[in-house]
Structure formats: C-alpha cells, structure tokens
Amino acid sequence: MQETPKNGMFNLKTLGLCLLLALIQGAIFIGIQTSITGALTFPLDDSYIHLQYAKQIARGAYFQYQDGDPISTGATSILYVHVLALGYFIGFRDTFFPVWTLLLALLSIAFIFYLLIQISKKWQSPFAACTSVGLTFFSGILAWGFWSGMEISLFSMLLILTFFQLIQTNGARFPLFFSMGFLSLCRPEGAILGLILFTGVIVHDCLQKGGFKRLFHWASLLSVLFFLACCFLPNLLFRLSTGQWGGSGLSAKSLLHNPIMTAPQKFSAFVDNLFSLSAFLTGFLPRHGSEFMLPGLLLFVVIGFIGLILKHFHHSSWKYFLFGVGLMIVFTAIATLEVWPMHNYRYLLPFYPLLFLLGAMGIESLSVWIFQRSLVMQISLTIVALLISLIYYPVWISRFAENATTIYQKQGRVSHWLAKNLPDQSVIAINDAGVLTYYGDILEQKRNKDQHIVDLVGLVTNGPSQPYRMGEGGLYEWMQHLPDERRPRYAAVFPSWFLEMSRIYDVFYQPQVAFPDPFDPNFSKKIFLINWNYDGMEENPREAIMRSDWVIRDRLDVGDLISEREHNYILENRDHRYPEIPVPFRRNFGYHEEIDERWPDIENEIDELIPVLRRDGSIYQYDILDAGRRITGEESFLAKNMTPLREAWLIFRTCDGSGDFPLFRYRMNVHVNDQFIQVCEPEGTPWNWYEFVVKIPADLIQNEQVQIKIINQGTARFTYYDSFYYWIVQRD
C-alpha cells in the first residue's frame, strides 16, 4: 500500500492548482464585497480586534490594546496576532493592513486544499480528495469564515497539518509536536486537542521498545519543550500580567464562568448545547438550509473513523482512535460556550474541511461494506451535498457583503464622528471594540487627538466581562470603581444591549447622534453622554435611620462583584428559576416617607415633585440607583473592621421591584457567627427603598470580623427577597 506521495510532501503542480482555487474563492467573495461596499471591509468587528492587537505588538506595546493600557487578554489567537504583527512591521499599515490578512488567508486556504489531497493520496482515495476539496471550495458558510479576517483559515490549516503529521507511519515526532505547538497557540481548542494528542503519543511511545530512550533524543526533547511552552507560557504570561488564567473571551462567553446561573442550570445548558451542536453537525438542526453542507455529516465522520481504524488496524489504528477522541472532547468543550452558534458557527468552521474529508471516507467505507464499493452511491451523495452548497453559495456571498457593509457604513461612520466631534482625552464606553478602536486610532493620529475606549463587554478591557454578564446593574457597579481619569463620559453603544441604562434609567442620556444599521434596526448605534450624578448616592443609609453616635464600620454593596469579593460574599439559591433573571437593578425615587415629610402636599411625582427637587438642588439625594441580588436560599458575607465586645447594628436595604402586589413582605432569619439572632420581616410598598435594622449583641463580636448569614424563609406571596446593600454600624 502506498503510504506517502511519490513526489514527497510538496507537489508544485498540485500546490499551484490549490493556490488557484483559493484565489478564485477569494476573488468571488472579496471582489463582490469591495464592489458593493466601495472599500475592503471585514464582516466581523472581532477581526479588527486582532488587527488592533497586532498593530500594538508591532509598535512595541505588547498586548496593550491602546497606548497606556495594561496588558489585556482579548486576543483569542496568540499566533494569529503575531503573524499579523509581522505584516504591519514590514509595511502593511493603516487601511492597507487588512490586505495582509487576505494574503494569509489565501496561503492558508491553498494549503488546506493541498493537505486534503495529500491525505487522500495516502489513503489511496481519489473520491475523498475530490469530495473534501469540492465541499470546502463550494461551502459558502466556510468561505464566509475563511475571508472574514479571523484566524479560521489558519487554525483549520494547522488542524489538518497536525492530523497529517500524526498519521504518518514514520516514528519522528519532531514535526508533529511543532505543528501541535502552533495549533495550541492559534486557538484554545487547539491547545485542548494538542494536549490530548500529546498525552496519547507520549504514552504510546513510552510503551514501545526503546521509546522512552528516543523521547530524550535532543530533537524529540526540543519539540516536546516547544509544545509545552506553547500550551502554558501564554497563560502564565496573562496570569502574571492580569491576574487571571486564560483569555477574557472565555470569561465573557463560557457557561463555566456565568456569574448568575447555578450549577444545575449550567449543566442543563451545557447538555442542551451539546445535543444542539451534534444535531447541527449531523444536518438535523440548521437554522437556515444554507448552514449545513453534507446531510448526515457527523454520522459519516464516525463511520469514516471506524473505516480508517479497521483499514490500518495493524500499524496505526490507535492514531485515528486518539484523534477521534480528541475531536469529541474539543466539540464538548465548544458546547460549554453560551454563544457557540454565534457569527455563523465560527467556532465550528475551522473543523469543516477535516470533517468533509473524514465524512467522504465514511461514505466510501459504507459503500464498500454494504454496496461492494458502489460508485453510484458515492457520487450521488457527493452531488447532493455539492448542489446544496451551490444553491446557497450566492446567499453567503450576499451575506458576506451585507455584514461588511454594516461594518463600513455604521461602525466606520461612528469612528469618524467620534474622532471629529469629541474632545481630546475623551474616554468612551463602547460595546464593539474592534472597528471603533482600530480606525479611531488612525483618525485620531490624523487629528492629533488621543481618545480612549472602555470595552463594556470586557473583551479588551480588563474587568467588566463578569459584571456585564450579571446584567446592567452589575456593569454599572463596576463602572463606579473606575478612577476619574478612566471613567467614560460618553457611550457609543447599541441601545438594545443596554435597555435599562439607555431607556429606563438615564445613565446613558442626552443622545448626541444615531447611526442606523442598514439591515437591522435593532443594531443601530447611538452616542450618549453618561450621567454620573447618581454616583455614590447608594453608599450610605438614609439619614433618618442613622443615630448621631453611630459610625459605619463596614459596608457590602450587593451586586458589586468587587465589594462581594472583598467580603467573601456567597450566594446559595434553592429555587433555580430566579438566577436566570438578571441582577435586580433599581432606580427608585428616594425613601417615600422622607419625601412625604418634606413635601406633604405634592402628589404627582413627574409634574410636581421632580421640578421642586431640581429647584431645591436635592434631586440626586433622593434618586438612588443600585444593583442587588435575588435570594431564594441564603447569602453570607464577612463584616470587617469591628470593635470587639461592642454591640453593633446590621442595616439592610431592600426593595420590591415586581409590583405584583400592593404590599410586599419578606421573611428571613439572621445569623451571626452561626448563631441565630432574630427573624426579620421587611414590608412596604413596591418601587421604594426600605432599610431595616437588626441588633447584634456585643458577646458575638469577639474580634474584628463577624460572619453574617441571612436565610430566606419566604412568605405566602414572596418566595424570595431582593438584597441591595448592608452596613455594619457601632457606637463611636
């Protein structure tokens, strides 16, 4: 059996044909896009995040998204941004920089075609070569990803190269471990697959005669060290520079890092994702007919692995089994992402060419087992798959151009407006960090301005990824911690992403200009001013409840992740429905009894009270904006700075924001240092702040810290309570 091509790995005629195919595909997608848009533009904002990081790396600001920023972890592909940085360094600059990404995509796609052919030659399967290359070329969704400016084509090429190196029959591990190292640097999924392959190969080799000795040969040892460095050094760098393991993308998208969902909810969502992902790859669950390529693909892939294992049973079957297990684990890891179908299934796209190849082998194996190698069956299935792809090819060309037009006509215009109209040294809160920053920096240099962005989603700005996922209340709490020089005064956001801050409350207020989306009105972008008048109003209890000799020893701002972390705050919910509700975020107009006392004759809030408070200059004194937590089980925290053996009082702020009943009534048990203190039963009217006081005996305060635990007991109408703020006070 012929195991390797006669002409070695590189056949120039074949390589030239593959380069031509890649060039034709790129000319179709990029040519039509530029003719419609009028400029070279990518369809994803994330592509410009890579370009911005690469530009900064080439200029010496290593992983600093903007000059003066700390190192951040928003680049999901360490390898890709460095390869892009090389292009910037050699002269691809500013608006010409995206051309470099197209050249990389062109070469990567050409090598994908070439490797598919070479592997098929190794298997002596012209059918697999024609089918996999044909499906890869005519898959519109895959071409959309290849030419999107992302690392998809590079990662796909390295994935197939790693597979090719693994199934080689010679025992050299040097090229395999190096390709695995680059694969690990390209995507976190590559690191997962690489570690699985590395473990399997090392165990297998050590079990062979003389294998352990060969492992310590200088070439093998060098390749092993290179692979391990690629896997772990980037994470170590980010840990030392940012204090967190892994990238911010994982923190912003993974179910495992969801700050609201309970463990049972996360597991349920993961199982749903896994089934949906499997159904999609099998062709049973496409949102649109254009999104799957080969009906029954995943089934044919499994059959293909089985066929390859049986065919190479006596010498390399373990390699196919190992790679199959690795792919299964990688897909399982992708299912932990809440957004796995996002951006046209971009997390699955790099695997398509290899799945096409393995699926073609599955079809061929099935035809051998059942139909005695029926060419009619093989060709029929291939024609069906190609026809599906061809029918929807224009749809994907149109979608590529449409997405790129959105970036150009909306995000590009926003960048120009910000650079032209906002003053120097402006800090701007944004939710799409790619185009606005990349082109913003270019325009600012032309206008001699230095504007700075804060990414509210937390991809390129350290900190807000978890607060953002808690809801707008958690995000607002995080924004309050920003130092004044880093605090944004403007917001360029999708109002549909920030309904509470932009429409219900006036945190984002006085819209300056709107930039409609040319295709989807839900994604219009507006420029707002940011209202900081509420800042700090929630930090103190109302004056009427504080005695003259009380001093605040400690305060816990519930819903503020920083404050919660400082106080070892723990939330344990019993009812798993409520954590799905975003963190309660209330802007309530003061403590109604105090307002009634000062202005007893005013009844209408909007027409009478607010104008009076504005004239009085005290409107923000009563207008309190705060985030909290919904408690169905219990919450606990550590109160600090206490004076031992001196009685204290716990002050608790709550509010009913549901309005389901004219009166609310909560019921909870208060424990201090695991000792029951009393039952607390707050009650009042909806949409008003209330504060309640619980006395803590002096003998329970033995040192500077006490453990507070509040256990929800529920009432007939309220199975939960909403917790917003705690203060611990003692006499001065």
XYZ file of C-alpha atoms in Angstrom:
732
model
C 0.000 0.000 0.000
C 1.279 3.455 -0.932
C 1.700 5.414 2.292
C 3.158 8.665 1.034
C 3.075 10.553 -2.240
C 5.908 9.625 -4.602
C 6.976 13.222 -5.037
C 7.252 13.881 -1.318
C 5.036 16.225 0.549
C 5.253 19.084 -1.949
C 3.955 18.658 -5.495
C 4.266 22.018 -7.199
C 1.576 21.376 -9.820
C -0.907 20.318 -7.168
C 0.090 23.233 -4.962
C -0.373 25.633 -7.876
C -3.863 24.257 -8.539
C -4.749 24.665 -4.842
C -3.479 28.233 -4.861
C -5.659 28.929 -7.910
C -8.740 27.518 -6.181
C -8.097 29.678 -3.123
C -7.569 32.718 -5.332
C -10.846 32.135 -7.188
C -12.798 31.759 -3.938
C -11.247 34.912 -2.511
C -11.824 36.858 -5.720
C -15.527 35.974 -5.624
C -16.128 36.957 -2.001
C -13.730 39.882 -1.641
C -14.311 41.154 -5.170
C -18.090 41.342 -4.799
C -17.802 42.780 -1.281
C -15.475 45.609 -2.318
C -17.567 46.399 -5.385
C -20.689 46.768 -3.219
C -19.122 48.459 -0.201
C -16.555 50.536 -2.030
C -13.751 49.550 0.350
C -12.112 46.428 1.723
C -14.030 45.668 4.923
C -14.405 42.551 7.034
C -17.819 41.277 8.149
C -16.876 40.918 11.826
C -15.901 43.516 14.400
C -13.714 40.894 16.090
C -11.414 40.851 13.046
C -10.383 44.401 13.864
C -9.627 43.412 17.456
C -6.930 41.134 16.018
C -5.664 43.947 13.786
C -5.518 46.389 16.698
C -3.592 43.983 18.935
C -1.246 43.128 16.060
C -0.573 46.799 15.349
C 0.202 47.426 19.009
C 2.534 44.416 19.179
C 4.420 45.619 16.094
C 4.770 49.054 17.706
C 6.152 47.587 20.932
C 3.019 47.872 23.107
C 2.796 44.148 23.765
C -0.883 43.131 24.197
C -1.781 46.683 25.204
C -4.942 47.347 23.269
C -4.298 51.088 23.313
C -1.268 53.104 24.296
C -1.124 53.364 28.072
C -3.412 50.380 28.666
C -2.358 47.473 30.862
C -1.884 44.111 29.175
C -5.240 42.543 28.313
C -6.274 39.125 27.071
C -8.783 39.919 24.333
C -6.781 38.245 21.541
C -8.175 34.722 21.248
C -5.375 33.675 18.886
C -1.868 34.352 20.158
C -0.294 33.026 16.975
C -2.543 34.945 14.603
C -1.917 38.385 16.102
C 1.845 37.805 15.948
C 1.675 36.762 12.304
C -0.448 39.851 11.612
C 2.069 41.976 13.512
C 4.762 40.771 11.122
C 2.785 42.244 8.241
C 2.427 45.594 9.998
C 6.153 45.567 10.751
C 7.149 45.020 7.109
C 4.940 47.828 5.818
C 1.259 46.851 5.685
C -0.113 49.831 7.613
C -3.399 51.574 8.408
C -6.144 50.951 5.798
C -3.737 48.715 3.822
C -3.190 46.428 6.814
C -6.277 44.225 6.084
C -4.665 43.199 2.770
C -2.077 41.287 4.789
C -4.822 39.226 6.414
C -6.134 38.323 2.954
C -2.703 37.115 1.884
C -2.519 34.931 4.997
C -5.993 33.572 4.301
C -5.045 32.865 0.676
C -1.982 30.830 1.655
C -3.793 29.022 4.463
C -6.715 28.019 2.235
C -4.364 26.849 -0.512
C -2.530 24.623 1.985
C -5.880 23.323 3.268
C -6.745 22.134 -0.237
C -3.252 20.707 -0.657
C -3.273 18.802 2.623
C -6.710 17.341 1.879
C -5.341 16.000 -1.381
C -2.154 14.669 0.222
C -4.015 12.832 2.968
C -6.391 11.359 0.392
C -3.406 10.148 -1.614
C -2.054 8.478 1.491
C -5.389 6.700 1.854
C -5.483 5.970 -1.896
C -8.892 7.632 -2.157
C -9.422 9.991 -5.114
C -13.068 10.168 -4.047
C -12.111 11.628 -0.645
C -9.851 14.181 -2.327
C -12.464 15.371 -4.839
C -15.305 15.401 -2.301
C -13.442 17.216 0.501
C -11.879 19.796 -1.817
C -15.175 20.337 -3.638
C -17.178 20.798 -0.448
C -14.530 23.078 1.046
C -14.478 25.236 -2.075
C -18.249 25.447 -2.525
C -19.227 25.785 1.139
C -20.486 29.351 1.365
C -20.550 29.441 5.151
C -16.952 28.209 5.270
C -15.810 30.758 2.692
C -17.541 33.450 4.767
C -15.366 32.395 7.714
C -12.158 31.942 5.708
C -12.269 35.501 4.322
C -13.696 37.193 7.429
C -10.305 38.390 8.675
C -10.377 35.945 11.591
C -7.942 33.124 12.367
C -10.343 30.499 10.988
C -8.344 29.577 7.865
C -5.014 29.495 9.726
C -6.406 27.312 12.507
C -8.075 24.989 10.010
C -4.814 24.569 8.093
C -2.847 23.811 11.282
C -5.531 21.347 12.386
C -5.275 19.366 9.137
C -1.466 19.613 9.211
C -1.422 18.167 12.731
C -3.691 15.315 11.609
C -1.423 14.696 8.605
C 1.710 14.618 10.778
C 0.045 12.294 13.279
C -0.936 9.603 10.758
C 2.486 9.484 9.119
C 3.931 5.999 9.550
C 7.472 7.054 10.489
C 8.290 7.473 14.141
C 9.566 11.070 14.016
C 7.706 13.271 16.496
C 9.624 16.465 15.788
C 7.283 17.830 13.068
C 4.164 16.577 14.872
C 4.914 18.326 18.165
C 5.845 21.532 16.374
C 2.588 21.600 14.410
C 0.722 20.819 17.647
C 2.506 23.722 19.314
C 1.422 26.185 16.627
C -2.092 24.720 16.762
C -2.170 25.357 20.519
C -1.119 28.962 20.025
C -3.776 29.513 17.394
C -6.913 28.733 19.442
C -7.764 27.377 22.923
C -9.484 24.468 21.157
C -6.135 23.704 19.558
C -4.461 23.564 22.970
C -7.108 21.113 24.209
C -6.658 18.855 21.177
C -2.889 19.217 21.343
C -2.706 18.119 24.976
C -4.866 15.069 24.247
C -2.715 14.065 21.266
C 0.484 14.785 23.160
C -0.569 12.598 26.077
C -1.613 9.729 23.801
C 1.534 9.857 21.678
C 3.867 10.017 24.688
C 2.123 7.102 26.428
C 2.170 5.033 23.233
C 5.836 5.738 22.512
C 6.936 5.011 26.065
C 5.221 1.623 25.899
C 7.196 0.718 22.779
C 10.627 -0.868 22.954
C 13.226 1.877 23.177
C 10.520 4.535 23.050
C 11.445 6.152 26.348
C 15.055 6.487 25.229
C 14.028 8.039 21.895
C 11.943 10.571 23.761
C 15.127 12.042 25.266
C 16.818 12.467 21.923
C 17.663 16.147 21.530
C 15.250 16.711 18.623
C 12.348 14.996 20.376
C 13.079 16.754 23.629
C 13.244 20.131 21.881
C 9.901 19.567 20.185
C 8.328 18.441 23.473
C 9.548 21.572 25.249
C 8.325 23.731 22.371
C 4.841 22.224 22.535
C 4.577 22.561 26.313
C 5.781 26.156 26.123
C 3.136 26.949 23.504
C 0.449 25.442 25.729
C 1.321 27.024 29.043
C 3.534 30.092 28.621
C 0.813 32.397 27.210
C -1.489 31.592 30.133
C 1.381 32.130 32.555
C 2.126 35.494 30.924
C -1.501 36.578 31.256
C -1.669 35.326 34.824
C 1.376 37.360 35.832
C 0.255 40.486 33.969
C -3.520 40.473 34.543
C -4.074 38.140 37.493
C -6.296 35.733 35.540
C -5.734 32.469 33.726
C -6.794 32.345 30.103
C -8.341 34.956 27.883
C -11.149 37.353 28.629
C -13.148 35.792 25.796
C -13.572 32.671 27.899
C -14.701 34.731 30.876
C -17.176 36.592 28.670
C -18.674 33.582 26.861
C -18.262 30.344 28.797
C -21.080 28.748 30.769
C -18.497 27.821 33.387
C -17.889 31.496 34.126
C -21.517 32.609 34.168
C -21.879 34.647 37.394
C -25.659 34.220 37.658
C -26.512 30.665 36.668
C -26.431 27.906 39.272
C -24.501 24.666 38.743
C -27.630 22.680 37.737
C -28.543 25.398 35.237
C -25.055 25.391 33.757
C -25.121 21.621 33.364
C -28.567 21.709 31.765
C -27.490 24.438 29.332
C -24.309 22.501 28.514
C -26.276 19.336 27.720
C -28.666 21.334 25.523
C -25.709 22.897 23.699
C -24.053 19.524 23.196
C -27.176 17.983 21.693
C -27.799 21.057 19.520
C -24.197 21.087 18.300
C -24.313 17.385 17.461
C -27.671 17.767 15.716
C -26.363 20.694 13.699
C -23.257 18.836 12.510
C -25.455 15.907 11.578
C -27.631 18.196 9.480
C -30.737 17.929 11.646
C -30.750 21.406 13.196
C -29.737 24.132 10.775
C -31.342 27.500 11.432
C -31.201 28.016 7.671
C -30.800 25.459 4.908
C -27.543 27.093 3.880
C -25.766 26.319 7.124
C -25.160 22.601 6.753
C -23.178 21.135 3.970
C -23.407 17.346 3.848
C -26.580 15.678 5.176
C -25.644 13.250 7.938
C -22.087 14.626 8.086
C -21.330 13.663 11.692
C -22.602 10.119 11.137
C -20.368 9.742 8.099
C -17.422 11.121 10.092
C -17.898 8.442 12.764
C -18.138 5.769 10.068
C -15.031 7.227 8.452
C -13.046 6.914 11.670
C -14.239 3.318 12.077
C -13.264 2.525 8.496
C -9.794 4.053 8.929
C -9.244 2.186 12.193
C -10.156 -1.129 10.533
C -8.113 -0.360 7.433
C -4.977 0.469 9.444
C -5.685 -1.929 12.274
C -2.210 -3.478 12.468
C 0.003 -0.393 12.492
C -1.687 2.978 13.101
C -5.303 2.422 14.160
C -4.535 3.939 17.567
C -3.746 7.266 15.899
C -7.193 7.543 14.337
C -8.840 6.492 17.567
C -6.818 9.066 19.511
C -7.645 11.873 17.102
C -11.322 10.922 17.108
C -11.425 11.056 20.902
C -9.621 14.401 20.779
C -12.185 15.858 18.363
C -15.035 14.610 20.540
C -13.556 16.317 23.602
C -12.973 19.549 21.674
C -16.593 19.652 20.499
C -17.638 19.004 24.082
C -15.519 21.983 25.168
C -17.114 24.177 22.476
C -20.524 23.208 23.887
C -19.574 24.964 27.144
C -19.750 28.288 25.271
C -23.086 30.053 25.621
C -22.546 31.595 22.191
C -21.320 28.539 20.273
C -23.568 29.227 17.214
C -22.551 32.912 17.121
C -21.268 34.548 13.930
C -22.405 31.776 11.612
C -20.977 28.977 13.780
C -17.496 30.433 13.621
C -16.220 28.140 16.404
C -17.057 25.091 14.273
C -15.966 26.435 10.884
C -12.244 25.525 11.214
C -13.212 21.869 11.572
C -15.326 21.731 8.401
C -12.602 20.768 5.862
C -11.344 17.904 8.035
C -14.919 16.780 8.702
C -15.573 16.845 4.943
C -12.524 14.614 4.426
C -13.496 12.162 7.149
C -17.132 12.230 6.017
C -16.047 11.351 2.480
C -14.089 8.399 3.885
C -17.226 7.393 5.780
C -19.245 7.379 2.571
C -16.560 5.348 0.843
C -16.319 2.862 3.724
C -20.094 2.463 3.822
C -20.232 1.825 0.092
C -17.549 -0.873 0.457
C -19.248 -2.598 3.388
C -22.795 -2.566 2.048
C -22.749 -1.904 -1.691
C -19.408 -3.501 -2.687
C -17.856 -0.103 -3.431
C -20.782 1.418 -5.251
C -19.568 4.456 -7.168
C -23.183 5.390 -7.836
C -23.846 5.807 -4.111
C -20.641 7.774 -3.521
C -21.155 10.108 -6.453
C -24.859 10.593 -5.704
C -24.269 11.708 -2.125
C -21.442 13.996 -3.226
C -23.610 15.578 -5.934
C -26.422 16.164 -3.421
C -24.020 17.853 -0.994
C -22.448 19.974 -3.735
C -25.865 21.002 -5.061
C -26.924 22.135 -1.580
C -23.749 24.192 -1.317
C -24.097 25.629 -4.827
C -27.720 26.632 -4.309
C -26.825 28.643 -1.218
C -23.471 29.966 -2.457
C -24.983 33.277 -3.655
C -26.717 33.619 -0.277
C -23.372 33.536 1.512
C -21.745 35.918 -0.942
C -24.612 38.317 -0.283
C -24.430 37.800 3.474
C -20.667 38.433 3.454
C -21.174 41.694 1.566
C -24.114 42.654 3.795
C -22.148 42.095 7.011
C -19.155 44.008 5.644
C -21.417 46.855 4.547
C -22.827 47.070 8.063
C -19.316 47.416 9.463
C -18.346 50.026 6.889
C -21.497 52.160 6.893
C -22.190 52.046 10.617
C -19.063 51.334 12.642
C -16.799 53.191 10.257
C -19.025 56.285 10.378
C -19.142 56.125 14.168
C -15.318 56.105 14.247
C -15.193 59.221 12.068
C -17.804 61.028 14.168
C -16.044 60.267 17.459
C -12.660 61.385 16.165
C -14.122 64.576 14.695
C -16.598 65.690 17.367
C -15.378 64.508 20.775
C -12.593 66.414 22.538
C -9.045 65.248 23.072
C -8.519 62.850 26.024
C -12.148 61.698 25.861
C -12.949 58.328 27.417
C -15.694 56.466 25.541
C -17.636 53.393 26.657
C -18.298 51.037 23.738
C -19.675 47.553 23.157
C -17.859 46.767 19.875
C -14.174 47.225 20.486
C -12.720 46.384 17.067
C -13.546 48.859 14.310
C -14.084 51.845 16.607
C -10.633 51.438 18.120
C -8.689 50.400 15.025
C -9.969 53.133 12.722
C -10.390 55.502 15.649
C -6.657 55.350 16.340
C -5.875 56.055 12.669
C -8.224 59.052 12.578
C -7.052 60.377 15.938
C -3.454 60.404 14.730
C -4.539 62.499 11.744
C -6.390 64.922 14.034
C -3.731 64.887 16.790
C -6.200 63.541 19.331
C -5.849 60.891 21.980
C -9.175 59.273 22.799
C -9.555 56.184 24.937
C -12.130 53.392 24.973
C -13.607 51.228 27.727
C -14.999 47.945 26.410
C -18.184 47.307 28.407
C -18.324 43.678 27.246
C -14.859 43.113 28.678
C -13.046 41.545 25.731
C -10.204 44.082 25.559
C -10.702 45.947 28.848
C -9.781 44.062 31.999
C -12.590 43.685 34.485
C -16.094 44.119 33.063
C -16.664 40.708 31.418
C -18.215 39.188 34.543
C -20.162 42.298 35.619
C -21.521 42.621 32.076
C -22.855 39.075 32.220
C -24.571 39.837 35.527
C -26.727 42.442 33.808
C -26.619 46.193 33.546
C -26.774 46.625 37.318
C -23.564 44.667 37.831
C -21.916 46.569 34.991
C -22.942 49.934 36.438
C -21.484 48.918 39.814
C -18.188 48.048 38.105
C -18.094 51.354 36.226
C -18.349 53.227 39.531
C -14.975 51.783 40.585
C -13.145 53.303 37.615
C -10.758 56.131 38.548
C -11.843 59.530 37.345
C -9.295 59.686 34.529
C -10.516 56.309 33.174
C -14.212 56.934 33.730
C -16.092 57.267 30.414
C -18.083 60.439 29.784
C -19.538 59.199 26.514
C -21.065 55.918 25.368
C -21.170 54.593 21.785
C -23.415 51.548 22.165
C -26.346 49.571 20.830
C -29.290 50.841 22.933
C -30.878 47.393 22.510
C -27.987 45.924 24.539
C -28.392 48.466 27.353
C -32.124 48.999 27.682
C -32.058 49.827 31.393
C -29.212 52.320 31.239
C -30.315 53.999 27.998
C -34.118 53.868 28.133
C -35.424 53.032 31.600
C -32.839 54.953 33.632
C -30.878 57.889 32.292
C -27.343 56.621 32.898
C -26.814 56.865 29.145
C -28.691 60.079 28.393
C -28.876 63.032 26.035
C -28.243 61.064 22.811
C -25.945 63.057 20.548
C -26.319 61.223 17.240
C -27.639 57.902 15.905
C -26.172 55.654 13.228
C -28.788 53.237 11.920
C -27.891 49.724 10.871
C -28.537 49.416 7.121
C -30.137 45.977 7.571
C -31.284 45.555 11.187
C -32.851 48.436 13.182
C -32.173 46.580 16.454
C -28.466 47.188 15.966
C -28.438 50.917 15.411
C -25.667 52.641 17.325
C -26.122 55.814 19.350
C -23.714 58.187 21.034
C -24.790 59.194 24.558
C -23.483 61.283 27.383
C -23.049 59.340 30.629
C -24.801 60.648 33.736
C -22.619 60.254 36.840
C -24.875 62.255 39.156
C -26.092 59.050 40.818
C -22.562 58.006 41.705
C -22.131 57.402 45.431
C -25.751 58.099 46.348
C -26.298 54.453 47.252
C -23.289 54.196 49.575
C -24.909 55.464 52.779
C -28.127 54.564 54.561
C -30.802 57.230 54.853
C -30.143 59.883 57.453
C -33.348 59.184 59.380
C -32.228 55.676 60.290
C -28.733 56.627 61.473
C -28.251 57.680 65.101
C -25.920 60.523 65.877
C -23.400 58.291 67.699
C -23.325 55.534 65.058
C -20.265 55.038 62.874
C -20.227 52.810 59.770
C -17.615 50.106 60.308
C -18.111 48.236 57.049
C -20.389 48.174 54.021
C -21.256 45.496 51.468
C -22.652 46.579 48.119
C -24.565 43.509 46.934
C -24.371 43.079 43.164
C -20.959 44.758 43.073
C -18.531 41.912 42.333
C -15.577 43.829 43.742
C -17.343 44.548 47.035
C -18.663 40.975 47.183
C -15.184 39.548 46.640
C -13.725 41.756 49.384
C -16.332 40.430 51.838
C -16.252 36.740 50.834
C -19.863 37.033 49.729
C -21.549 33.697 48.995
C -24.994 33.236 47.458
C -26.728 29.856 47.576
C -30.136 29.734 45.919
C -32.670 26.952 46.336
C -35.059 27.875 43.552
C -33.147 27.601 40.285
C -35.600 29.737 38.304
C -34.646 33.071 39.742
C -30.940 33.216 38.924
C -31.980 33.334 35.271
C -33.371 36.811 35.988
C -30.593 39.403 35.603
C -29.292 41.046 38.733
C -32.021 43.355 40.138
C -31.232 46.905 39.079
C -33.412 49.618 40.551
C -33.576 53.341 40.275
C -36.116 54.291 42.909
C -37.072 57.825 43.689
C -35.874 58.025 47.260
C -37.405 56.994 50.552
C -41.018 57.996 50.129
C -41.705 58.727 53.797
C -38.890 61.294 53.951
C -40.132 62.975 50.778
C -43.694 62.976 52.111
C -42.474 64.612 55.303
C -40.750 67.472 53.472
C -43.378 67.966 50.738
C -46.649 66.597 52.128
C -48.912 68.383 49.611
C -47.229 67.052 46.452
C -48.902 64.020 44.884
C -47.676 63.857 41.281
C -44.039 62.786 41.055
C -43.249 63.759 37.473
C -45.153 67.021 37.109
C -44.765 68.416 40.636
C -42.097 66.709 42.734
C -39.213 66.484 40.282
C -39.295 70.203 39.350
C -39.338 71.101 43.062
C -36.352 68.880 43.772
C -34.461 70.322 40.813
C -35.003 73.856 42.126
C -34.044 72.679 45.594
C -30.847 71.096 44.224
C -31.530 67.822 46.030
C -32.926 65.628 43.270
C -29.979 63.221 43.239
C -30.024 62.979 47.026
C -33.249 61.036 46.711
C -32.715 59.432 43.316
C -30.790 56.264 44.191
C -29.571 53.775 41.573
C -28.370 50.402 42.843
C -27.945 46.753 41.838
C -28.556 43.751 44.039
C -29.264 40.035 44.178
C -32.417 37.931 44.273
C -32.224 35.458 47.157
C -34.255 32.253 47.261
C -31.884 30.407 49.584
C -29.274 32.190 51.671
C -26.460 34.694 51.456
C -23.468 35.168 53.724
C -20.570 37.578 53.994
C -17.733 38.661 56.245
C -18.102 42.027 58.004
C -14.764 43.621 58.927
C -13.258 46.489 60.947
C -15.360 45.701 64.011
C -14.554 46.780 67.562
C -14.602 43.588 69.662
C -17.091 43.197 72.542
C -19.145 46.191 71.474
C -22.709 45.825 70.220
C -23.399 46.537 66.572
C -26.328 47.017 64.211
C -26.815 45.495 60.790
C -28.661 47.784 58.370
C -30.249 46.124 55.354
C -31.587 47.843 52.196
C -34.254 46.166 50.092
C -36.909 46.943 47.511
C -39.679 45.137 45.680
C -39.371 45.933 42.020
C -42.002 43.488 40.799
C -45.138 45.453 41.679
C -47.136 42.214 41.663
C -48.904 43.161 44.893
C -49.763 46.492 46.566
C -47.643 45.478 49.582
C -44.592 43.256 49.792
C -43.469 41.277 52.793
C -40.235 39.327 53.089
C -39.161 36.969 55.852
C -35.620 35.884 56.681
C -33.555 34.576 59.582
C -30.410 36.472 60.590
C -27.390 34.550 61.908
C -24.112 35.957 63.250
C -21.133 33.611 63.595
C -23.543 30.663 63.075
C -25.791 31.807 65.937
C -29.407 32.721 65.284
C -30.196 36.363 66.152
C -33.742 37.091 65.067
C -36.388 36.871 62.365
C -36.550 39.934 60.136
C -39.760 40.736 58.235
C -39.322 43.763 55.943
C -42.515 45.058 54.343
C -43.642 48.075 52.350
C -44.929 49.274 49.002
C -43.348 48.389 45.641
C -40.701 50.507 43.934
C -39.462 52.195 47.087
C -36.246 51.759 49.024
C -36.569 50.424 52.574
C -33.927 49.911 55.229
C -34.246 47.732 58.322
C -32.037 47.350 61.381
C -31.012 44.199 63.265
C -29.115 44.456 66.573
C -26.028 42.256 67.078
C -25.152 41.513 70.745
C -21.674 42.501 71.914
C -20.761 38.995 73.092
C -20.954 37.702 69.491
C -18.267 40.136 68.356
C -15.070 38.553 69.618
C -12.680 40.033 67.060
C -12.574 42.451 64.141
C -14.576 40.176 61.842
C -18.010 38.573 62.081
C -19.751 36.162 59.719
C -23.242 37.311 58.722
C -25.708 34.844 57.229
C -29.225 35.698 56.014
C -31.516 32.718 55.308
C -34.662 33.273 53.275
C -37.831 31.831 54.825
C -40.274 33.145 52.259
C -43.871 34.286 52.675
C -47.137 33.310 51.056
C -46.643 35.770 48.183
C -42.869 36.143 48.051
C -40.638 33.070 47.879
C -37.586 35.322 47.642
C -36.245 38.675 48.737
C -34.097 41.220 46.914
C -30.896 42.246 48.664
C -29.128 45.509 47.730
C -26.876 46.847 50.486
C -25.626 46.029 54.004
C -23.983 48.294 56.557
C -22.483 47.393 59.926
C -22.510 50.258 62.458
C -21.288 50.619 66.031
C -21.247 53.439 68.528
C -18.345 55.784 68.142
